[in-house]
Short mmCIF file of C-alpha atoms in Angstrom, two decimals:
data_model
loop_
_atom_site.label_atom_id
_atom_site.label_comp_id
_atom_site.label_asym_id
_atom_site.label_seq_id
_atom_site.Cartn_x
_atom_site.Cartn_y
_atom_site.Cartn_z
CA MET A 189 7.97 -19.62 20.37
CA PRO A 190 5.94 -17.98 22.44
CA GLU A 191 4.26 -14.70 20.86
CA ASN A 192 3.77 -11.11 21.91
CA LYS A 193 7.20 -11.46 24.67
CA SER A 194 7.64 -7.92 24.92
CA LEU A 195 3.89 -7.35 25.68
CA ALA A 196 3.33 -6.24 29.09
CA HIS A 197 0.43 -8.01 30.83
CA ALA A 198 -0.70 -6.83 34.31
CA VAL A 199 -1.97 -9.07 37.20
CA ILE A 200 -4.18 -7.81 40.39
CA LEU A 201 -4.58 -9.68 43.06
CA ALA A 202 -7.49 -9.06 44.69
CA GLY A 203 -7.70 -11.82 47.67
CA GLY A 204 -8.06 -10.91 51.51
CA MET A 205 -10.42 -9.47 53.75
CA GLY A 206 -8.37 -5.66 54.99
CA ALA A 207 -9.52 -6.96 58.49
CA ARG A 208 -7.81 -4.17 60.00
CA LEU A 209 -10.44 -1.33 57.50
CA TRP A 210 -13.35 -3.11 59.73
CA PRO A 211 -16.42 -2.43 59.99
CA ILE A 212 -15.85 -1.19 56.11
CA SER A 213 -14.10 -4.03 54.96
CA ARG A 214 -15.97 -7.14 55.24
CA GLU A 215 -15.13 -11.09 54.59
CA LEU A 216 -18.10 -10.40 52.09
CA PHE A 217 -17.23 -7.28 50.89
CA PRO A 218 -13.48 -6.37 51.48
CA LYS A 219 -11.69 -3.08 51.26
CA GLN A 220 -10.30 -3.28 47.48
CA LEU A 221 -14.07 -3.36 46.83
CA VAL A 222 -14.66 -0.73 48.74
CA SER A 223 -14.90 3.52 47.37
CA PHE A 224 -13.18 5.52 49.96
CA PHE A 225 -12.98 8.87 48.27
CA GLY A 226 -14.58 9.51 45.15
CA ASN A 227 -16.96 7.46 43.14
CA ARG A 228 -13.89 4.59 42.14
CA SER A 229 -13.14 1.41 44.58
CA LEU A 230 -9.70 0.67 45.31
CA ILE A 231 -9.55 -1.96 42.59
CA GLN A 232 -11.36 0.45 40.10
CA HIS A 233 -8.83 2.57 40.92
CA THR A 234 -5.68 0.28 40.63
CA ILE A 235 -7.24 -0.91 37.06
CA GLN A 236 -7.45 3.15 35.79
CA ARG A 237 -4.18 3.52 36.52
CA LEU A 238 -2.14 1.16 34.90
CA ASN A 239 -3.69 3.06 31.34
CA PRO A 240 -1.42 3.52 29.45
CA VAL A 241 1.58 1.42 30.35
CA ILE A 242 -0.93 -1.44 30.15
CA PRO A 243 -3.96 -1.27 28.39
CA SER A 244 -6.89 -2.93 29.69
CA ASP A 245 -7.04 -5.72 27.47
CA ARG A 246 -3.79 -7.13 29.08
CA LEU A 247 -5.43 -7.76 32.56
CA THR A 248 -5.45 -10.68 35.06
CA VAL A 249 -7.62 -10.54 38.36
CA VAL A 250 -6.91 -13.71 40.56
CA CYS A 251 -9.90 -13.38 43.36
CA GLY A 252 -11.93 -15.68 45.62
CA LYS A 253 -15.29 -17.27 44.27
CA THR A 254 -17.50 -15.41 46.79
CA HIS A 255 -16.34 -12.23 44.91
CA PHE A 256 -16.27 -13.46 41.71
CA TYR A 257 -19.50 -11.14 40.28
CA GLU A 258 -18.90 -7.99 42.28
CA ILE A 259 -15.26 -7.37 40.52
CA SER A 260 -17.05 -8.63 37.04
CA ARG A 261 -19.28 -5.65 37.79
CA GLN A 262 -16.77 -3.48 39.05
CA ILE A 263 -14.73 -3.92 36.21
CA GLN A 264 -17.72 -3.85 33.83
CA ASP A 265 -18.45 0.00 35.45
CA LEU A 266 -14.78 0.93 34.09
CA GLY A 267 -16.15 0.04 30.19
CA ILE A 268 -13.94 -2.85 30.21
CA ASP A 269 -15.19 -6.34 29.39
CA PRO A 270 -14.60 -8.58 32.60
CA ARG A 271 -14.82 -11.88 30.52
CA GLY A 272 -11.69 -14.35 31.04
CA LYS A 273 -9.72 -11.58 32.54
CA ILE A 274 -10.33 -13.12 36.21
CA VAL A 275 -9.32 -16.07 37.39
CA CYS A 276 -10.83 -17.26 40.38
CA GLU A 277 -8.74 -19.46 43.28
CA PRO A 278 -10.89 -22.30 45.08
CA CYS A 279 -9.35 -20.82 48.46
CA GLY A 280 -7.14 -18.57 49.77
CA ARG A 281 -3.65 -19.77 50.20
CA ASN A 282 -1.02 -16.05 49.65
CA THR A 283 0.29 -14.48 47.58
CA ALA A 284 2.95 -17.24 46.18
CA PRO A 285 0.18 -19.41 44.67
CA ALA A 286 -2.35 -17.06 43.69
CA ILE A 287 0.97 -15.43 41.54
CA LEU A 288 1.51 -18.96 40.15
CA LEU A 289 -1.86 -19.79 39.09
CA ALA A 290 -1.87 -16.76 36.95
CA ILE A 291 1.67 -17.09 35.96
CA LEU A 292 0.97 -20.79 34.00
CA LYS A 293 -2.52 -19.11 32.96
CA VAL A 294 -0.87 -16.99 31.11
CA LEU A 295 2.01 -19.58 29.69
CA LYS A 296 -1.45 -21.90 29.01
CA SER A 297 -2.14 -19.44 26.08
CA GLY A 298 0.77 -19.61 24.77
CA LYS A 299 2.18 -16.25 25.56
CA ASP A 300 5.62 -15.12 27.43
CA PRO A 301 5.07 -11.61 28.56
CA VAL A 302 6.45 -9.72 31.44
CA LEU A 303 4.31 -9.60 34.40
CA CYS A 304 3.61 -6.34 36.28
CA VAL A 305 1.75 -7.78 39.65
CA PHE A 306 0.06 -5.37 41.98
CA PRO A 307 -2.02 -5.46 45.12
CA SER A 308 -5.78 -4.39 44.17
CA ASP A 309 -6.29 -2.54 47.31
CA HIS A 310 -3.05 0.36 47.36
CA VAL A 311 -2.99 3.70 46.60
CA ILE A 312 -0.66 5.67 44.59
CA GLY A 313 -0.32 9.90 44.64
CA ASP A 314 2.15 10.34 41.98
CA VAL A 315 0.69 8.17 38.44
CA LYS A 316 3.08 10.03 36.50
CA ARG A 317 6.24 8.90 38.56
CA PHE A 318 4.33 5.51 39.03
CA HIS A 319 4.15 4.84 34.92
CA GLU A 320 7.71 5.98 34.41
CA LYS A 321 8.57 3.36 37.37
CA MET A 322 6.24 0.79 35.51
CA ALA A 323 8.40 1.69 32.05
CA ALA A 324 11.51 0.95 34.24
CA ALA A 325 10.45 -2.31 36.10
CA ILE A 326 9.26 -3.65 32.58
CA HIS A 327 12.71 -2.77 31.32
CA LEU A 328 14.28 -4.65 33.78
CA ALA A 329 12.05 -7.58 33.54
CA GLU A 330 12.84 -8.23 29.82
CA LYS A 331 16.24 -8.39 30.56
CA GLY A 332 15.47 -11.36 32.93
CA ASP A 333 15.24 -9.87 36.39
CA ILE A 334 12.85 -10.47 38.84
CA VAL A 335 12.10 -6.40 40.09
CA THR A 336 10.05 -5.91 43.35
CA PHE A 337 9.19 -2.24 44.19
CA GLY A 338 10.92 -0.95 47.12
CA ILE A 339 9.32 2.73 48.42
CA THR A 340 11.61 5.25 49.64
CA PRO A 341 10.81 5.74 52.75
CA HIS A 342 9.97 8.63 54.86
CA CYS A 343 9.81 7.61 58.12
CA PRO A 344 10.53 5.18 60.59
CA GLU A 345 7.74 2.92 59.88
CA THR A 346 6.70 0.40 62.00
CA GLY A 347 4.12 -1.34 59.84
CA TYR A 348 5.98 -2.45 56.76
CA GLY A 349 8.78 -4.66 56.28
CA TYR A 350 11.64 -3.66 54.47
CA ILE A 351 14.60 -4.38 51.82
CA GLU A 352 17.73 -3.72 51.90
CA GLY A 353 19.19 -3.16 48.22
CA GLY A 354 22.98 -3.50 47.41
CA LYS A 355 25.12 -3.18 43.94
CA GLU A 356 23.51 -0.67 41.83
CA ARG A 357 21.71 -1.85 38.56
CA ALA A 358 20.23 -0.13 35.89
CA GLU A 359 17.25 1.93 35.85
CA GLY A 360 18.60 2.35 39.33
CA ALA A 361 17.47 -0.60 40.58
CA ARG A 362 19.56 -2.38 43.34
CA ILE A 363 20.45 -5.69 44.24
CA ILE A 364 18.04 -7.44 46.79
CA ARG A 365 20.66 -7.77 50.45
CA ARG A 366 17.84 -9.01 52.26
CA PHE A 367 14.06 -9.02 53.39
CA VAL A 368 13.28 -7.68 57.10
CA GLU A 369 10.64 -8.36 59.16
CA LYS A 370 8.63 -5.61 60.26
CA PRO A 371 10.73 -3.52 62.64
CA ASP A 372 11.35 -1.98 66.00
CA ALA A 373 10.97 1.60 66.61
CA LYS A 374 14.97 1.81 67.16
CA ALA A 375 15.42 -0.85 63.99
CA ALA A 376 13.46 1.24 61.70
CA ARG A 377 15.62 4.56 62.04
CA ARG A 378 18.55 2.79 62.05
CA TYR A 379 17.54 1.64 58.51
CA VAL A 380 16.16 4.79 57.27
CA GLU A 381 19.71 6.33 58.07
CA THR A 382 21.54 4.57 55.84
CA GLY A 383 19.66 5.29 52.95
CA ARG A 384 20.12 1.29 51.45
CA PHE A 385 16.43 0.18 53.55
CA PHE A 386 12.89 0.55 51.43
CA TRP A 387 9.57 -0.28 52.36
CA ASN A 388 8.22 -3.31 51.05
CA SER A 389 5.60 -2.84 47.93
CA GLY A 390 4.36 -6.24 47.08
CA MET A 391 4.62 -4.98 43.79
CA PHE A 392 6.42 -6.96 41.15
CA ALA A 393 7.54 -7.58 37.24
CA PHE A 394 9.11 -10.16 35.81
CA ARG A 395 9.11 -12.46 32.79
CA ALA A 396 6.99 -15.51 33.10
CA SER A 397 8.72 -17.97 31.99
CA VAL A 398 11.68 -16.33 34.74
CA MET A 399 9.34 -16.51 37.28
CA ALA A 400 8.10 -19.93 36.42
CA GLU A 401 11.46 -21.17 36.15
CA GLU A 402 12.21 -20.50 39.99
CA PHE A 403 9.11 -22.00 41.10
CA LYS A 404 9.87 -24.73 39.84
CA GLY A 405 13.57 -24.63 41.11
CA LEU A 406 12.37 -23.16 44.66
CA GLN A 407 9.06 -24.70 45.05
CA PRO A 408 8.83 -27.81 43.05
CA GLY A 409 6.03 -29.14 44.76
CA MET A 410 3.71 -26.48 44.24
CA HIS A 411 4.94 -26.19 40.74
CA ASP A 412 4.11 -29.18 40.00
CA ARG A 413 0.45 -29.24 41.89
CA MET A 414 -0.45 -25.88 40.38
CA GLN A 415 0.12 -27.36 36.85
CA ARG A 416 -1.77 -30.07 37.43
CA TYR A 417 -4.45 -27.72 38.96
CA VAL A 418 -4.08 -25.69 35.88
CA GLN A 419 -4.36 -28.63 32.84
CA ASN A 420 -7.25 -30.14 35.03
CA ILE A 421 -9.32 -26.63 36.50
CA GLY A 422 -12.90 -26.37 36.39
CA ARG A 423 -12.49 -30.99 36.80
CA SER A 424 -13.32 -31.17 40.74
CA LYS A 425 -9.67 -30.85 41.26
CA ALA A 426 -9.89 -28.12 43.65
CA HIS A 427 -8.23 -30.32 46.41
CA LEU A 428 -4.66 -29.60 44.85
CA TYR A 429 -4.97 -25.78 45.39
CA GLU A 430 -6.46 -26.30 48.88
CA ASP A 431 -3.51 -28.35 49.80
CA MET A 432 -0.94 -26.57 48.82
CA GLU A 433 1.28 -24.59 51.42
CA ASN A 434 -0.45 -20.92 52.80
CA ILE A 435 2.79 -19.36 51.86
CA SER A 436 3.71 -15.56 50.27
CA ILE A 437 5.77 -14.44 47.51
CA ASP A 438 8.75 -13.13 49.62
CA TYR A 439 8.81 -16.37 51.32
CA ALA A 440 8.57 -19.15 48.81
CA ILE A 441 10.85 -16.88 46.32
CA MET A 442 12.11 -13.97 47.04
CA GLU A 443 13.98 -14.14 49.72
CA HIS A 444 15.49 -17.39 47.95
CA THR A 445 16.39 -15.92 44.31
CA GLN A 446 19.88 -14.88 42.93
CA LYS A 447 17.63 -12.66 40.40
CA GLY A 448 15.70 -10.19 42.43
CA VAL A 449 16.01 -6.73 42.52
CA VAL A 450 14.99 -3.89 44.30
CA LEU A 451 13.51 -0.45 42.05
CA PRO A 452 13.39 1.99 44.55
CA SER A 453 10.37 4.16 44.08
CA ASP A 454 8.60 7.65 45.12
CA PHE A 455 5.14 8.06 43.95
CA GLY A 456 3.14 8.67 47.28
CA TRP A 457 2.25 4.98 47.93
CA SER A 458 0.23 3.54 50.33
CA ASP A 459 -1.14 0.03 51.25
CA VAL A 460 -3.93 1.68 53.22
CA GLY A 461 -3.42 -1.39 55.63
CA SER A 462 -5.45 0.26 58.62
CA TRP A 463 -7.36 3.41 59.29
CA LYS A 464 -3.92 5.62 60.27
CA SER A 465 -2.78 4.77 57.42
CA LEU A 466 -5.67 6.14 55.63
CA PHE A 467 -5.78 9.26 57.38
CA ASP A 468 -1.85 9.67 56.37
CA PHE A 469 -2.62 9.16 53.22
CA LEU A 470 -5.33 11.53 52.36
CA LYS A 471 -6.23 15.24 52.31
CA LYS A 472 -6.97 17.18 55.65
CA ASP A 473 -9.49 19.84 56.59
CA GLU A 474 -8.60 23.31 58.27
CA ASN A 475 -8.29 21.59 61.80
CA GLY A 476 -6.87 18.17 59.86
CA ASN A 477 -9.60 16.12 60.03
CA ILE A 478 -10.70 13.71 57.59
CA LEU A 479 -14.85 13.54 57.38
CA ASN A 480 -16.88 11.30 55.00
CA GLY A 481 -20.31 11.65 55.57
CA ASN A 482 -23.29 13.17 57.58
CA ILE A 483 -20.70 14.65 59.66
CA LEU A 484 -21.22 17.34 61.87
CA THR A 485 -17.83 18.34 64.36
CA ARG A 486 -17.13 20.56 67.43
CA GLU A 487 -13.78 21.35 68.88
CA THR A 488 -12.49 18.33 66.68
CA GLN A 489 -8.45 17.63 65.57
CA GLY A 490 -6.73 15.57 63.47
CA CYS A 491 -9.50 12.96 63.46
CA LEU A 492 -10.90 10.48 60.89
CA VAL A 493 -14.62 10.50 61.14
CA MET A 494 -16.79 8.39 58.30
CA GLY A 495 -20.59 7.55 57.89
CA GLY A 496 -23.22 7.26 55.92
CA ARG A 497 -26.81 9.06 56.11
CA ARG A 498 -27.12 9.14 59.87
CA LEU A 499 -25.65 11.52 61.76
CA VAL A 500 -22.82 11.42 63.33
CA VAL A 501 -21.51 13.93 66.13
CA THR A 502 -18.28 15.00 67.60
CA ASN A 503 -17.44 16.64 70.41
CA HIS A 504 -14.33 17.76 72.07
CA ILE A 505 -11.88 14.75 70.46
CA ARG A 506 -8.44 14.63 68.65
CA ASP A 507 -6.44 11.82 67.45
CA THR A 508 -9.41 9.67 67.36
CA VAL A 509 -10.91 7.33 64.62
CA VAL A 510 -14.95 7.09 64.02
CA ILE A 511 -16.13 4.41 61.87
CA ASP A 512 -20.33 4.34 61.92
CA THR A 513 -22.20 1.86 59.32
CA PRO A 514 -25.28 0.77 59.50
CA ASP A 515 -24.71 -1.85 61.95
CA SER A 516 -21.78 -1.72 63.61
CA VAL A 517 -19.81 1.49 65.12
CA PHE A 518 -15.80 1.67 65.44
CA VAL A 519 -13.90 4.31 67.63
CA SER A 520 -10.36 3.82 68.46
CA ASN A 521 -7.14 6.65 69.30
CA MET A 522 -5.66 6.95 65.80
CA GLU A 523 -2.26 4.97 66.92
CA ASN A 524 -4.20 2.23 67.83
CA SER A 525 -6.34 1.79 65.22
CA ARG A 526 -4.76 -1.16 63.45
CA ASP A 527 -5.67 -3.42 66.47
CA VAL A 528 -9.33 -4.10 65.03
CA LYS A 529 -8.07 -6.81 63.25
CA PHE A 530 -8.08 -8.39 67.16
CA ILE A 531 -11.75 -6.91 67.37
CA VAL A 532 -12.68 -8.90 64.25
CA LYS A 533 -11.00 -12.29 65.44
CA LYS A 534 -13.07 -11.56 68.25
CA LEU A 535 -16.17 -11.84 66.50
CA LYS A 536 -15.49 -14.31 64.20
CA GLU A 537 -14.95 -16.92 67.21
CA GLU A 538 -18.01 -15.65 69.03
CA GLY A 539 -19.93 -16.28 65.32
CA ARG A 540 -20.89 -12.31 64.73
CA LYS A 541 -22.41 -11.59 61.26
CA GLU A 542 -21.29 -8.17 61.16
CA SER A 543 -17.23 -9.66 61.16
CA HIS A 544 -18.72 -11.28 57.42
CA HIS A 545 -21.04 -9.06 55.83
CA HIS A 546 -22.54 -5.71 55.45
CA GLN A 547 -26.60 -5.33 55.92
CA THR A 548 -26.69 -4.88 52.59
CA ARG A 549 -25.24 -8.12 50.20
CA MET A 550 -24.33 -7.57 46.90
CA LEU A 551 -25.29 -10.67 44.76
CA PRO A 552 -25.17 -11.69 41.65
CA TRP A 553 -28.15 -10.58 40.10
CA GLY A 554 -28.27 -7.07 42.94
CA SER A 555 -28.44 -6.58 46.28
CA ARG A 556 -30.46 -7.25 49.20
CA THR A 557 -30.25 -4.97 52.52
CA PHE A 558 -31.88 -6.73 55.68
CA PHE A 559 -33.96 -4.16 57.98
CA GLU A 560 -34.73 -6.12 60.30
CA GLU A 561 -33.96 -10.09 61.30
CA CYS A 562 -34.56 -12.31 63.95
CA ALA A 563 -35.96 -15.46 64.84
CA ASP A 564 -39.94 -15.60 63.59
CA PHE A 565 -39.74 -12.31 61.21
CA TYR A 566 -37.34 -10.52 58.94
CA PHE A 567 -37.89 -7.38 56.78
CA SER A 568 -35.85 -6.78 53.61
CA ARG A 569 -35.22 -4.55 50.48
CA ILE A 570 -34.81 -6.39 47.33
CA ASP A 571 -32.73 -4.62 44.30
CA ILE A 572 -32.62 -6.34 41.06
CA LEU A 573 -30.64 -5.45 38.22
CA PRO A 574 -31.91 -5.08 34.60
CA GLN A 575 -32.63 -8.04 32.90
CA LYS A 576 -31.82 -10.18 36.09
CA THR A 577 -34.02 -12.48 38.20
CA TYR A 578 -34.39 -13.24 41.57
CA SER A 579 -35.55 -16.67 42.75
CA VAL A 580 -37.62 -17.18 45.72
CA ALA A 581 -38.25 -19.77 47.64
CA PRO A 582 -40.06 -19.79 51.18
CA LYS A 583 -38.94 -22.22 53.86
CA LYS A 584 -40.97 -24.99 55.73
CA GLY A 585 -42.70 -23.07 58.60
CA TRP A 586 -42.17 -19.67 56.80
CA ALA A 587 -44.69 -17.41 55.23
CA LYS A 588 -43.56 -14.78 52.14
CA ARG A 589 -44.87 -11.68 50.39
CA ILE A 590 -43.28 -8.90 48.63
CA VAL A 591 -44.42 -5.71 47.76
CA LEU A 592 -43.57 -3.90 44.70
CA VAL A 593 -41.78 -0.45 45.29
CA SER A 594 -40.40 1.00 42.02
CA GLY A 595 -39.34 -0.50 38.32
CA SER A 596 -41.34 -3.40 36.54
CA GLY A 597 -41.24 -6.89 35.76
CA ARG A 598 -42.31 -10.05 36.16
CA LEU A 599 -43.39 -12.44 38.75
CA ARG A 600 -43.06 -16.29 37.66
CA GLN A 601 -44.66 -18.53 39.82
CA LYS A 602 -45.23 -21.45 37.48
CA PRO A 603 -44.41 -21.83 33.54
CA GLY A 604 -47.18 -19.66 31.73
CA LYS A 605 -48.32 -18.30 34.67
CA ASP A 606 -46.55 -14.65 34.96
CA VAL A 607 -47.79 -11.64 36.83
CA LEU A 608 -47.03 -8.77 35.60
CA LEU A 609 -45.20 -6.17 38.13
CA GLN A 610 -45.59 -2.65 37.13
CA ASP A 611 -47.97 -0.93 39.62
CA PRO A 612 -46.66 -0.15 43.33
CA VAL A 613 -49.96 0.13 44.24
CA GLN A 614 -50.88 -3.18 43.38
CA GLY A 615 -50.09 -4.05 47.29
CA CYS A 616 -48.89 -7.60 48.98
CA ILE A 617 -48.19 -10.58 47.36
CA ALA A 618 -48.43 -13.49 48.90
CA ILE A 619 -45.97 -16.39 47.67
CA SER A 620 -46.57 -19.53 47.80
CA GLY A 621 -43.70 -21.90 46.44
CA ARG A 622 -40.78 -21.59 44.54
CA VAL A 623 -41.10 -18.45 41.97
CA ALA A 624 -38.71 -16.05 39.96
CA VAL A 625 -38.67 -12.04 39.73
CA CYS A 626 -37.80 -10.99 36.51
CA ASN A 627 -36.50 -7.68 35.90
CA THR A 628 -37.36 -7.42 31.78
CA SER A 629 -37.01 -3.43 32.20
CA GLU A 630 -33.74 -1.41 31.60
CA THR A 631 -33.66 -0.32 35.58
CA ASN A 632 -33.26 -1.28 38.60
CA LEU A 633 -36.10 -3.05 39.98
CA ARG A 634 -36.85 -2.74 43.77
CA ILE A 635 -39.00 -5.02 46.02
CA ILE A 636 -39.81 -5.08 49.80
CA GLU A 637 -39.60 -8.92 50.91
CA ILE A 638 -41.17 -9.77 54.42
CA GLY A 639 -40.76 -13.40 55.59
CA THR A 640 -43.10 -14.21 58.66
CA HIS A 641 -42.40 -17.62 60.64
CA ASP A 642 -45.48 -19.88 61.61
CA ASN A 643 -44.53 -18.76 65.51
CA PHE A 644 -44.82 -15.10 64.55
CA LYS A 645 -47.39 -13.11 67.00
#
């Protein structure tokens, strides 16, 4: 008999790119890792607001391999040990496989808790009310229901899917009558007027074994393949996952199960699915603007303007989105700002790096910022975390040099031949062959790396 059946466990879904929030959200650093407000990222806010309903030791994050180290670092920054709390997908296959992977991993441990599933990139304004609804959902799930949180609509939004509720159940939940796709404005108004429809939030609560049985009955091929993948994880069985259908939990299970209920909820929710939805959620200044960064405005109203160190100036504009990053600037009218996803698609088709990564790339050992990068020359800043090592291996035809900026450590060129790095006046150090820069201190080590090709003049 599985133990700890009454203890709830959180599953955080941290896949996806968030293309509608480009250029800040990118493939290697998607929106769930970004701090849009305050000092915490969206995934950190998601984890923090689980307490005290679900303690941090009962947590599983499902993510892609490329985001493992940054998510691990961000969890650790919250004072939580990330070991054993992150499950990596070999590739993205939408929410149904991701949720099933988490379910089977938990059941494999011999436990059968209620699982509360939350996307990592949503925001919630009323955390107290959210905790009350979490407790209600857990109570329903303990009785065998599969619960989805339905957000009480405040306007006829066309950017969300809707769930129609039927007969009322305990905790104010309703039997799910049907799911409907994102409607046009006329249909959305009709849905809101009935009082029976709710925005589909993509948040769930269910007993692990109950949902596993639904997968077994409704998606037997996926269930069987995932069972084999979980049993052989780490043994070159990635193809089992890669061969699974790319399908959402709604299409795979929720639209077909007889156990589904929608729990009407109103706790200041937003999926932050576009610049407009972020604008709608955040508090405005006296001119109806949201300004973040080094911003100067004149005759600017109803705008979202975000930047960094570089000065951004606006003059005589209304209802506009301006997003400045070191290598890209996005400008759009507010209403159509979600169309940025088509721009991202175009960038990918053209092989543009701006869709893939930022000027600064987060890596397991620290970060790397490219200030200049061309065919025969590059100039970058390397920040190495305490007790981490950065390996340097010049490519054929290239010469590399490093300059210490701050911190201390060792340059290891050959076993037993270390160069102490502690004085920025050491000047340029030429690199020949493979070397390792080791940060042996308790603070970051910063170096400048310069690479030149034989053709460089």
